[in-house]
Amino acid sequence: MIGNDGNLLVSARGLTKVYRLGAIEAPALLGVDLEVKSGEFVSIVGPSGSGKTTLLNLIGALDSATGGELRVLGQDLSGLNRRERAELRLKYLGFVFQSYNLIPVLTARENVEFVLELQGVGRERSARAGEVLNELGLSEFADRRPLEMSGGQQQRVAVARAVASSPKLVLADEPTANLDGENAEILLHMMRRLRDEYGMTFIFSTHDPRVVEHAERVITLTDGRVAKDERHAPA
Amino acid sequence: MRFSTLKIAWRNLGRNRRRTLLGVSAIALGQFTLITVNGLNAGYFESMLRIVTGPLIGHVQVHQRGWREERAVDQYIDNLGRAESEIKTLPEVQSVSARIFSPALGAAGEPGREPAEAEMAMVVGVDVPVENREGGILASLPAEDLPGPGSVVLGKVLAQRLKLTPGKTVAVIGQDADGFPVSNIFLVKSLVKGGNEIVSRLGIVMPLKEAQDFLVLPDKAHEIVILGNDYRKAGELADRIKSLPGLKDAEILTWKEAFPVIVRMIGMKTWTDLIFLAILFIAAAAGIANTMMMSTFERTREFGMLLALGTRPGRLVRMITLESVILGLVGVAVGSILGAAVVYLTSQTGIDYGALSGIRGQEINFQGLTLSYIVYPKLEFRNVLFGVGAVMVTAFLASFWPAFLAARLEPTEAVRA
Ligand SMILES: Nc1ncnc2c1ncn2[C@@H]1O[C@H](COP(=O)(O)OP(=O)(O)O)[C@@H](O)[C@H]1O
Ligand SMILES: [Mg+2]
């Protein structure tokens, strides 16, 4: 079902999104062309309101486009219903949000276990969750609930949760927005390491220049259009 | 149902302890009230039922037609011996007891005290061994206090009016069936209270044979009280008695026909049970709906996040419903335990209903019967189950709306900062 189109994970052609609030139309994306290949480490930047979140939501099959074509992992997203989109997210995508990533009543380990359970992993999921946290140097937080962790620790657990089932593509919308510089650094290093060691593909948005430095490719959005798309030597 | 769903639902209830406690308390209070009030009712109505189906009234009563309205001495059942032996041939009959009731005047019988003040009284002739049993007119009297030849037992109220105590004598003036005056002096053996109001207020109780001789009513009585083996089969017993040749002209009534008001009151228990079940429904609905609405509305982002990860809406629905059901179960369990404990403890000690409602005294006279104000509540397991059922139904219904809203959320809710 999922074709690989020669390592092409995301391909957008003339992608548009117009939000409708009653009679008012708010155009957010005005024709985005974009390709992301397997193993890339991509940052989407741009001022607030430029459409970063909208674009990530479309790629992440969380929302549907109003026009243009969008293929993710070889699937034409416009043809998928609500249930099929949920299935695609669950099986092939990982998400890190700006906040509210974790279930507050579950410990770090249980949060990781929860997505593994959603994916149908059996009894071994507890051990798997422990391994993932361990691998990412988070074992000391395994039995803590989100409120017992700092914001930076929570975001690291969120990354662990997102990658626990080895997704093809990890989408992170401003994952460092609530973090200080040091914690932002740690998070980015962690993501880079996952890309380098496991070949995972990351697309993350940010408007923090220090975070952008870690990207290999920087796509700049302005008013719903791609203004720049440049290779970049990461720091 | 996956284990994690249960774990999440349970822990979510611990998130806002105060709110959960409020919901649990509302449900617990509802169930507690249902169990205790219905337990009190059950005890009260059961004692009432025990009296109206006990030896005082019997399952079936036989009188001459019209006696119940006029209570005249000459409205007797004749050929009593034949009637009684016919009744005793019926296999389900447990006991047969005949009574005589005849208005009379009573006065202190002591010589030298004059003028003796006479009081209205009622000569009651009874089958002493039968009435001495539990629930009978002479229940709880030791053998040496029972009336015999030349001796009587006085109703407590009458004895007070006549200033008589056991060991003294009472002068009785009555009328025989033909209207001729009769009189005699009897030894007062003891006093009796409770049971039948007429007996405690007016009664001069003597053995049936004594009364028959005194009032010139040979082989006659005014009332025959019959106990079968099951009060619920009183109708069938009455039908069989009606077909006996010796009783073809008599009025034969079941306890239900003799005390229709009490039967209606006992029937009302179903309604009080239902009213408190309805109150429980309302308490549970308010408790659960409030808790669930607040706890799900403030978790919009969390639900959005779960949906974004690919969680099926159905799973959110189960999570919320389970949370609601657990809340209901905890509440109903607390209410059941407290309610059952209170009903059990009070069933051992009894509750003074009169004191609770500010009435002095130990008993109430109702429909000619003396009922005790001391009630022994009775735990009806049925009501506990009904309460649990009601709370479960409410829990499902109350979780429906929040669950529906959560399932309809868009996953982008989570992403919007
Ligand atoms: N749900 C929405 N309804 C209406 N307008 C929206 C909605 N989400 C975003 N927009 C609008 O779309 C534009 C792009 O927003 P967004 O994608 O959130 O930008 P960014 O993430 O870069 O700040 C903005 O003008 C914003 O106001
Ligand atoms: Mg944004």
Coordinates of N, CA and C in Angstrom, one line a residue, chain A residues 53 57 62-63 82-83 86-87 89-90 95 97-107 110 114-115 117-118 145 161 173, chain B residues 2 4-5 7-8 11-12 15 301-302 305-313 315 319 407-412 414-415 417:
Chain A
T53 N 2.4 25.7 10.8 CA 1.6 24.7 11.4 C 0.6 24.1 10.4
N57 N 0.4 20.2 9.6 CA -0.9 19.5 9.8 C -1.3 18.7 8.5
L62 N -3.4 15.4 9.5 CA -4.3 15.8 10.6 C -5.4 16.7 10.1
D63 N -5.2 17.2 8.9 CA -6.2 18.1 8.3 C -6.1 17.9 6.8
R82 N -11.4 10.0 7.2 CA -11.0 10.3 8.6 C -10.3 9.1 9.2
R83 N -10.9 7.9 9.0 CA -10.4 6.7 9.6 C -9.0 6.3 9.0
A86 N -6.3 8.5 10.2 CA -5.8 8.1 11.6 C -4.9 6.8 11.5
E87 N -5.3 5.9 10.6 CA -4.5 4.7 10.4 C -3.1 5.0 9.9
R89 N -1.5 7.9 10.3 CA -0.7 8.5 11.4 C -0.2 7.5 12.3
L90 N -1.1 6.6 12.7 CA -0.7 5.6 13.7 C 0.5 4.8 13.3
F95 N 4.7 12.1 16.0 CA 4.4 13.5 16.2 C 5.0 14.0 17.5
F97 N 4.5 17.6 19.5 CA 3.8 18.9 19.5 C 4.5 19.9 20.4
Q98 N 4.0 21.1 20.3 CA 4.7 22.2 21.2 C 4.4 21.9 22.7
S99 N 3.3 21.4 23.0 CA 2.9 21.1 24.4 C 1.8 20.1 24.4
Y100 N 1.4 19.6 25.6 CA 0.4 18.6 25.7 C 0.7 17.4 24.9
N101 N 1.9 16.9 25.0 CA 2.3 15.7 24.2 C 1.9 14.5 24.9
L102 N 1.9 14.5 26.3 CA 1.8 13.3 27.1 C 0.5 13.2 27.8
I103 N 0.1 12.0 28.1 CA -1.1 11.8 28.9 C -0.7 12.0 30.3
P104 N -1.3 13.0 31.0 CA -0.8 13.4 32.3 C -0.9 12.3 33.4
V105 N -1.8 11.4 33.3 CA -1.9 10.4 34.3 C -1.1 9.2 34.1
L106 N -0.3 9.2 33.0 CA 0.6 8.0 32.8 C 2.0 8.5 33.0
T107 N 2.9 7.5 33.4 CA 4.3 7.8 33.5 C 4.9 7.8 32.1
E110 N 4.7 4.5 30.6 CA 3.4 4.2 30.2 C 2.9 4.9 29.0
F114 N 1.7 3.2 25.7 CA 0.3 3.5 25.2 C 0.3 3.5 23.7
V115 N 1.3 4.2 23.0 CA 1.3 4.3 21.6 C 1.6 2.9 21.0
E117 N 0.9 0.1 22.3 CA -0.4 -0.6 22.4 C -1.3 -0.3 21.3
L118 N -1.4 1.0 21.0 CA -2.3 1.5 19.9 C -1.9 0.8 18.6
R145 N 5.6 10.9 36.1 CA 4.5 11.4 35.3 C 4.9 12.8 34.8
R161 N 8.5 8.9 22.6 CA 7.2 8.3 22.3 C 6.9 8.3 20.8
D173 N 6.1 20.2 15.4 CA 5.7 21.6 15.2 C 6.1 22.5 16.4
Chain B
R2 N -9.1 -2.7 26.9 CA -7.7 -2.9 27.2 C -7.4 -2.4 28.6
S4 N -5.0 -0.6 29.7 CA -4.6 0.8 29.9 C -5.8 1.7 29.9
T5 N -6.9 1.3 29.2 CA -8.1 2.2 29.2 C -8.6 2.3 30.7
K7 N -6.8 1.8 33.4 CA -5.8 2.5 34.2 C -6.0 4.0 34.0
I8 N -6.1 4.4 32.8 CA -6.3 5.9 32.5 C -7.5 6.4 33.1
R11 N -7.1 6.6 36.9 CA -6.3 7.7 37.4 C -6.8 9.0 37.1
N12 N -7.6 9.2 36.0 CA -8.2 10.5 35.7 C -9.1 10.9 36.8
R15 N -7.4 12.9 39.4 CA -6.8 14.2 39.0 C -7.3 15.4 39.7
R301 N -7.5 19.4 24.8 CA -6.2 19.2 24.1 C -5.7 17.8 24.2
E302 N -5.9 17.2 25.4 CA -5.4 15.9 25.5 C -6.1 14.9 24.6
M305 N -4.8 15.4 21.2 CA -3.5 14.8 21.0 C -3.6 13.3 20.8
L306 N -4.5 12.7 21.6 CA -4.7 11.3 21.4 C -5.2 10.9 20.0
L307 N -6.2 11.7 19.6 CA -6.7 11.5 18.2 C -5.6 11.7 17.2
A308 N -4.7 12.7 17.4 CA -3.7 13.0 16.5 C -2.7 11.8 16.3
L309 N -2.5 11.2 17.5 CA -1.6 10.0 17.4 C -2.2 8.8 16.7
G310 N -3.5 8.9 16.5 CA -4.2 7.8 15.7 C -5.1 7.0 16.6
T311 N -5.3 7.5 17.8 CA -6.3 6.8 18.7 C -7.7 6.8 18.1
R312 N -8.4 5.7 18.1 CA -9.7 5.7 17.5 C -10.7 6.4 18.4
P313 N -11.6 7.2 17.8 CA -12.6 7.9 18.6 C -13.4 6.9 19.6
R315 N -12.3 4.6 21.2 CA -11.5 4.3 22.4 C -11.6 5.5 23.4
M319 N -13.0 5.2 27.1 CA -12.3 5.7 28.2 C -13.2 6.6 29.1
A407 N -15.3 12.5 20.9 CA -15.1 11.6 19.7 C -15.1 12.5 18.5
R408 N -15.8 13.6 18.5 CA -16.0 14.4 17.4 C -14.9 15.5 17.2
L409 N -14.1 15.6 18.2 CA -13.0 16.6 18.1 C -12.1 16.4 16.9
E410 N -11.6 17.5 16.4 CA -10.6 17.4 15.4 C -9.2 17.2 16.0
P411 N -8.4 16.4 15.4 CA -7.0 16.2 16.0 C -6.2 17.4 16.0
T412 N -6.5 18.4 15.1 CA -5.7 19.6 15.0 C -5.8 20.5 16.3
A414 N -5.0 19.7 19.1 CA -3.9 19.5 20.0 C -2.7 20.3 19.6
V415 N -2.7 20.6 18.3 CA -1.5 21.3 17.7 C -1.6 22.8 17.9
A417 N -1.5 26.1 19.4 CA -0.9 26.5 20.7 C -1.8 27.6 21.3

